[in-house]
CSV table of C-alpha atoms in Angstrom, one decimal:
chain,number,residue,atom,x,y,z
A,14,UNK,CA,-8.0,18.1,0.1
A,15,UNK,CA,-5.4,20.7,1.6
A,16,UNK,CA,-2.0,19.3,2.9
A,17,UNK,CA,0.5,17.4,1.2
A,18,UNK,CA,3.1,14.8,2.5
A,19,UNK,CA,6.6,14.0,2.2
A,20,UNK,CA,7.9,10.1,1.5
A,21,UNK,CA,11.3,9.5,2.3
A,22,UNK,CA,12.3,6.1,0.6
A,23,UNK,CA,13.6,4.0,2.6
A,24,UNK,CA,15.4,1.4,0.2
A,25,UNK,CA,15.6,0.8,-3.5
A,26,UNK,CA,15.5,-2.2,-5.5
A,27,UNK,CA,17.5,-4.2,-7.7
A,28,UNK,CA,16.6,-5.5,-10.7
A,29,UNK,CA,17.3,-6.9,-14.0
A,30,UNK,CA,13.9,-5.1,-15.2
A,31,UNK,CA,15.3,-1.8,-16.2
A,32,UNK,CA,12.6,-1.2,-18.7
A,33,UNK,CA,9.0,-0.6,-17.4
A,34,UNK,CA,7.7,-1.3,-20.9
A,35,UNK,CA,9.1,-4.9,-20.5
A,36,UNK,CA,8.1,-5.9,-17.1
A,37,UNK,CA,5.7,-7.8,-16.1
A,38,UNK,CA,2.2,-6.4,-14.8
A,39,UNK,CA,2.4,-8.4,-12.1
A,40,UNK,CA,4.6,-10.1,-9.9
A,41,UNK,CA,3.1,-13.5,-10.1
A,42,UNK,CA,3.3,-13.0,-13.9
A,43,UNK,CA,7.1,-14.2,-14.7
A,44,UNK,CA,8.7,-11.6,-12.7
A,45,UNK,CA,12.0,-12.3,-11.7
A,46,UNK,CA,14.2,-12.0,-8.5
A,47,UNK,CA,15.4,-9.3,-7.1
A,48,UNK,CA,17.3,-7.5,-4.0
A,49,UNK,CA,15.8,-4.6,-2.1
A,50,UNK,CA,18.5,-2.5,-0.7
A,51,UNK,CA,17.7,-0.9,2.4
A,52,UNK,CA,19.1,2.2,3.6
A,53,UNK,CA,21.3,1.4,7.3
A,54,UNK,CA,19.2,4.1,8.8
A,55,UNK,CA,16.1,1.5,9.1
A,56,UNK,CA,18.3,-1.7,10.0
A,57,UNK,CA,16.7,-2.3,12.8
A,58,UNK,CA,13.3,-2.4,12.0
A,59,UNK,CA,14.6,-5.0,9.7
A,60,UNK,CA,15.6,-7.7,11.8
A,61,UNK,CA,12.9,-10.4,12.0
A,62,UNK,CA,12.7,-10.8,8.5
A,63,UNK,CA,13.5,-14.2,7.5
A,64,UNK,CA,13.8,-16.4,4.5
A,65,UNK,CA,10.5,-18.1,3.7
A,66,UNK,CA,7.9,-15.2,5.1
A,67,UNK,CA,5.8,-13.4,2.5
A,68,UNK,CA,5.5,-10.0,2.5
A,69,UNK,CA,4.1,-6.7,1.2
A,70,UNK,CA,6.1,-4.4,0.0
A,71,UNK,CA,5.4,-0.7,-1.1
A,72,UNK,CA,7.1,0.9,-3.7
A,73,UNK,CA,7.0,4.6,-5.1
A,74,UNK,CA,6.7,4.0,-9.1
A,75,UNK,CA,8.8,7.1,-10.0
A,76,UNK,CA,8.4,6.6,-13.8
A,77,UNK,CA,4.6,6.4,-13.6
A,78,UNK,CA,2.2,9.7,-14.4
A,79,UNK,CA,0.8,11.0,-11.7
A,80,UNK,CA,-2.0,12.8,-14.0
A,81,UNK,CA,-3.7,9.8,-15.6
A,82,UNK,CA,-7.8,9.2,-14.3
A,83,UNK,CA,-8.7,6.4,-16.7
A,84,UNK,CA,-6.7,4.1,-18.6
A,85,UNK,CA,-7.3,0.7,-20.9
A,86,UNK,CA,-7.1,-1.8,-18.2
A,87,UNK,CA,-3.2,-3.6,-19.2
A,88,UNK,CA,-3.3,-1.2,-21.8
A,89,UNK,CA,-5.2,-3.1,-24.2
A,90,UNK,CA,-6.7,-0.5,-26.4
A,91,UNK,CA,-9.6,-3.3,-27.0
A,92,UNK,CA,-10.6,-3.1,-23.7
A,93,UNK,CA,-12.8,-0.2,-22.9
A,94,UNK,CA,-11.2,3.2,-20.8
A,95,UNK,CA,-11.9,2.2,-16.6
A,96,UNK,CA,-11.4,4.9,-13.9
A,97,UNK,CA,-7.7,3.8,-12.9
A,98,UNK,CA,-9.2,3.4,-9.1
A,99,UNK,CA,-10.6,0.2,-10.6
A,100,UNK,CA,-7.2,-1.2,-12.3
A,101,UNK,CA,-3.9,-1.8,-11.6
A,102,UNK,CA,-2.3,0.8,-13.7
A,103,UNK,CA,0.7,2.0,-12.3
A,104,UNK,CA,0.0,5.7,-13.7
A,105,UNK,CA,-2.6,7.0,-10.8
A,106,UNK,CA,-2.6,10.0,-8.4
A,107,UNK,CA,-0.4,8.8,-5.9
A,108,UNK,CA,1.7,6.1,-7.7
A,109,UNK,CA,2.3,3.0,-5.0
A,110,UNK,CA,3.3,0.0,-5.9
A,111,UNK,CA,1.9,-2.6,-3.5
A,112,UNK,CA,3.8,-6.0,-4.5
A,113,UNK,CA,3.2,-9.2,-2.7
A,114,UNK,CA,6.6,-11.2,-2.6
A,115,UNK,CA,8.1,-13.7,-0.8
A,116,UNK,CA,11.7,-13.5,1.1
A,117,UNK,CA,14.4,-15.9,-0.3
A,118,UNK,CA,17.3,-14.7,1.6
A,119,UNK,CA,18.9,-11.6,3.7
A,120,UNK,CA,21.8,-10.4,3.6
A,121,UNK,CA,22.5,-7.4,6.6
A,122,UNK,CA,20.6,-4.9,4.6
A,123,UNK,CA,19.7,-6.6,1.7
A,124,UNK,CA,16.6,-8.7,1.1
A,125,UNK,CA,16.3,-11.4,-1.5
A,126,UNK,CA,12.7,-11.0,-2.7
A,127,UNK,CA,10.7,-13.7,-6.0
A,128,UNK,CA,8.6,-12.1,-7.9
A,129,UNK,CA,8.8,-8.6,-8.0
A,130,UNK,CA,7.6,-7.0,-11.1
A,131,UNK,CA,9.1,-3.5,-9.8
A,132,UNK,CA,12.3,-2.3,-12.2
A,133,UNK,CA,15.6,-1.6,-11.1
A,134,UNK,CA,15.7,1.5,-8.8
A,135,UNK,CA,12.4,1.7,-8.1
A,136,UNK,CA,12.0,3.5,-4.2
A,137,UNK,CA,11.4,1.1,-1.8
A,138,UNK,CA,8.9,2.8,1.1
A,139,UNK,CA,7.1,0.0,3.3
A,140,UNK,CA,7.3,-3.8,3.9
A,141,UNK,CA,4.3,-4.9,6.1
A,142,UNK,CA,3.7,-8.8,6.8
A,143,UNK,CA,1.2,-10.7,5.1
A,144,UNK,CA,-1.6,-10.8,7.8
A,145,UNK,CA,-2.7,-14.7,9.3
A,146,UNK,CA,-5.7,-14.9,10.7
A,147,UNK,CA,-6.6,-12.9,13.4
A,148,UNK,CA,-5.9,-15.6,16.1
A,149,UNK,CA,-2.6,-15.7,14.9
A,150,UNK,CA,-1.9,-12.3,14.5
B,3,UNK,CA,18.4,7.2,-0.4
B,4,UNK,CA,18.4,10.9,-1.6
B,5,UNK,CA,15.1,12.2,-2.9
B,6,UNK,CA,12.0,12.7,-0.9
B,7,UNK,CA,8.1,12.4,-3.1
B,8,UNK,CA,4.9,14.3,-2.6
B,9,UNK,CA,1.9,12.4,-1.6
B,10,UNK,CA,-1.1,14.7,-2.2
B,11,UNK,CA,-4.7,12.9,-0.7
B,12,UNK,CA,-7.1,12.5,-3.0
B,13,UNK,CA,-9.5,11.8,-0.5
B,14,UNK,CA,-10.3,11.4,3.4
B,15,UNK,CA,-11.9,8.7,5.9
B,16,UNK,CA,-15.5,10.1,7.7
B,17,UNK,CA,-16.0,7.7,10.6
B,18,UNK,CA,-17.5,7.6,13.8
B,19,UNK,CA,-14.0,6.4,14.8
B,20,UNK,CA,-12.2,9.7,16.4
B,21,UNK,CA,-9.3,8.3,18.6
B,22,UNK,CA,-6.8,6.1,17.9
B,23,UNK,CA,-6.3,4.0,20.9
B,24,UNK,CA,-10.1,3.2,20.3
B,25,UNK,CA,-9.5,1.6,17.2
B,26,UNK,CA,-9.8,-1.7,15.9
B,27,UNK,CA,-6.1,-3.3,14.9
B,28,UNK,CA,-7.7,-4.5,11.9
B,29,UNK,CA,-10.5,-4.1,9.7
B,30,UNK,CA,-11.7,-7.1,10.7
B,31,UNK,CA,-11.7,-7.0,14.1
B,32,UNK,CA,-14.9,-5.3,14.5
B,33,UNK,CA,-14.2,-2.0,12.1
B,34,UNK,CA,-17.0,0.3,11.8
B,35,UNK,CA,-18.9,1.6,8.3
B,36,UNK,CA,-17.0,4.2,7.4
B,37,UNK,CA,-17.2,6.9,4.1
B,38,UNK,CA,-14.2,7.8,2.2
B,39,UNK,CA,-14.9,11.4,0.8
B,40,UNK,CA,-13.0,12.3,-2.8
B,41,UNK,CA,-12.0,15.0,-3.9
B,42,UNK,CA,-14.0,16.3,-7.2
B,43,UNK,CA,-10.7,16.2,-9.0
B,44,UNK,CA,-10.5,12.2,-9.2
B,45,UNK,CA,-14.2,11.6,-10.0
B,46,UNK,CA,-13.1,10.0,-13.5
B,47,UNK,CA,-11.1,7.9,-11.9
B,48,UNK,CA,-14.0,6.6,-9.2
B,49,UNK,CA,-16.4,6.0,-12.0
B,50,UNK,CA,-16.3,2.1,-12.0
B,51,UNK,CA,-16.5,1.2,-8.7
B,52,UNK,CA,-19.4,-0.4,-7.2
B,53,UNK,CA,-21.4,-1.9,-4.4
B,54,UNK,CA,-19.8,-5.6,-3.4
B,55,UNK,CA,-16.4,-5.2,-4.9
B,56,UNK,CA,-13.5,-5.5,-2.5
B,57,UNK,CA,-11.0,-3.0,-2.8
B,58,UNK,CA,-7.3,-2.1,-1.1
B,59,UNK,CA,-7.7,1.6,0.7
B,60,UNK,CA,-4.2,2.9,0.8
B,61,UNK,CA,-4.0,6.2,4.0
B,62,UNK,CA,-1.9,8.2,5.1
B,63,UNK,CA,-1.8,7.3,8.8
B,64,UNK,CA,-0.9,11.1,9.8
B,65,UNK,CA,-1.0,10.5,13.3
B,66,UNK,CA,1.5,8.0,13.5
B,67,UNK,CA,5.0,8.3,14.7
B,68,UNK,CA,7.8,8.1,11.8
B,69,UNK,CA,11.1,7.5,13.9
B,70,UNK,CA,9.7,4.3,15.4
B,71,UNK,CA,11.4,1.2,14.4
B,72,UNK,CA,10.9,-1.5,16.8
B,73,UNK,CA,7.6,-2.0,18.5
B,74,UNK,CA,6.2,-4.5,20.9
B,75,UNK,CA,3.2,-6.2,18.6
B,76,UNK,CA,0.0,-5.0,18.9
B,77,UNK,CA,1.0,-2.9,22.1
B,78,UNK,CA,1.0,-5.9,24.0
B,79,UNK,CA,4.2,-4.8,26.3
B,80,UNK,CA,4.2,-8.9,27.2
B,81,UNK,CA,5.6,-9.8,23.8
B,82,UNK,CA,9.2,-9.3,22.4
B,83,UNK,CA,9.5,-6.0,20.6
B,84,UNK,CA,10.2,-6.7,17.3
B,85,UNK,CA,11.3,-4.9,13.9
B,86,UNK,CA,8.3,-2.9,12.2
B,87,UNK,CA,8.5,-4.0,9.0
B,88,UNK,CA,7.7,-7.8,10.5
B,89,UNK,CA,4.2,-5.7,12.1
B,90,UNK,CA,1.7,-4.1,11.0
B,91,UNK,CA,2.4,-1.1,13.8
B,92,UNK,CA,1.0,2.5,12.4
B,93,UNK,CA,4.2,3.6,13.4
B,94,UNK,CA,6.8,3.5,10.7
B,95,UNK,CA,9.5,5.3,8.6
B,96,UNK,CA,6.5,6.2,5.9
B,97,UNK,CA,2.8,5.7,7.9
B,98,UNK,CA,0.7,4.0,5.0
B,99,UNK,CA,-2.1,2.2,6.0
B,100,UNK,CA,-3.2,-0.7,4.2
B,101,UNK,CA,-6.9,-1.9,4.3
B,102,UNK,CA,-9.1,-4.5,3.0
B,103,UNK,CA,-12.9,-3.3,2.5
B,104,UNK,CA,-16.1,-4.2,1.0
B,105,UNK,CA,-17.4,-1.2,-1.2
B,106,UNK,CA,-21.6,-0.8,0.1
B,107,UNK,CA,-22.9,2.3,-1.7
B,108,UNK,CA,-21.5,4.5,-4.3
B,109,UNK,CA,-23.1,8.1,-4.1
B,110,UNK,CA,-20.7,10.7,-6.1
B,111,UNK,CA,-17.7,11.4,-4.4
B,112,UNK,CA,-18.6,9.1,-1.4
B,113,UNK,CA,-18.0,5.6,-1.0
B,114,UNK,CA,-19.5,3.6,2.2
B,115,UNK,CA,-17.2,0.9,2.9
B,116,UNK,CA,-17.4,-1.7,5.8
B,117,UNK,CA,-15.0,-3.2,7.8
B,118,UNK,CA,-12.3,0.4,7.7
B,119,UNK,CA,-10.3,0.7,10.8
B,120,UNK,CA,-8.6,3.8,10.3
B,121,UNK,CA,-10.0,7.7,12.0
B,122,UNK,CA,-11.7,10.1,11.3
B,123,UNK,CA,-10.2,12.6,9.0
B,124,UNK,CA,-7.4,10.3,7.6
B,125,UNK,CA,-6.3,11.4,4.4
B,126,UNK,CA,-6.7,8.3,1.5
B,127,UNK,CA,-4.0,7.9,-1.0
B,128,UNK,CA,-5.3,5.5,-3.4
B,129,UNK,CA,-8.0,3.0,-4.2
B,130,UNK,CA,-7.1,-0.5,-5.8
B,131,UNK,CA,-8.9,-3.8,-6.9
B,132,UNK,CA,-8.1,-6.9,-5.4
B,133,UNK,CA,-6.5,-9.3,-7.9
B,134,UNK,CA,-8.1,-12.3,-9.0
B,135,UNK,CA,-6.7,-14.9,-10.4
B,136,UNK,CA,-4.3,-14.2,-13.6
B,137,UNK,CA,-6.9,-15.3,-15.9
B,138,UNK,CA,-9.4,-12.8,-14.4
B,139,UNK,CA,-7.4,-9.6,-14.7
């Protein structure tokens, strides 16, 4: 599996999760509000995002391990070790963060997101819409 | 946004898909059976997956522009171009493709999958559950 590739973030977010210890595991598990700041070199790829839509975003979980294969799914040491392809862990190979949120406001570059379980600084790589069906699409 | 990450593939797409601009949109717009091909360094983290589970394929979509931020949707030059991060365009700032399949058959390294729209030798990032509901997880 030769080749490697470079991410360039593209935003960050803003949080008042600064801890990854105290956030939730996911976003519609209490997480709070946050901004994602967006860098101006991708403003216009930003520009029909509007309040109300619901989005994907993908993050780069730069606190995670990257050499972690199985894990205790939430980390509950009562539940048995699964191959981390098969949980939500964020310590994996190739840590993304894929976070389902919904857009409360924007604001030029910056996009108020609900529940984002992502702490504050986190790298900010994708936003992709929620797909309707494909009639709609 | 200083600071670029390494994505290394753990993996790559074999499909009888070879060119781009004869692939599906979607995965479910008439995607092929595919296999996604591991590399022996992540088989621990494989080792729960299994036939009928639905899982989130995260690519690397290396044949995809990266200075592209506007795009008419779905190529269709009759509709209003609009920013990518409100698409679902393969060409974006960081090319991750995002894709909804049905695992069929486990053998080793190889998973078959159904319904996976992206070519022939694309490199896979990461392999994820679907979420059920809170109380499932």
């Amino acid at each position: 599996m030769s080749g490697a590739y470079e991410l360039r973030p593209i935003g960050r977010v803003e949080s008042p999760l600064t801890d990854p210890a105290d956030a939730p595991r996911q976003g519609d598990e209490g997480a709070p509000q946050a901004w994602l700041v967006f860098s101006p070199a991708v403003a216009a790829g930003l520009r029909d995002l509007r309040p109300g839509v619901e989005v994907l975003v993908l993050t780069w979980l730069d606190r995670a391990r990257r050499d972690v294969l199985t894990v205790h799914p939430r980390g509950d040491r009562s539940r048995p070790e699964a191959g981390v392809f098969s949980t939500r862990s964020p310590h994996r190979p190739n840590p993304i963060g894929l976070h389902r949120v919904r857009v409360l406001a924007v604001d030029g570059l910056r996009l108020r997101v609900a529940g984002l379980e992502a702490v504050d600084g986190t790298p900010v790589l994708d936003v992709k819409p929620v797909l309707g069906p494909p009639d709609e699409r």
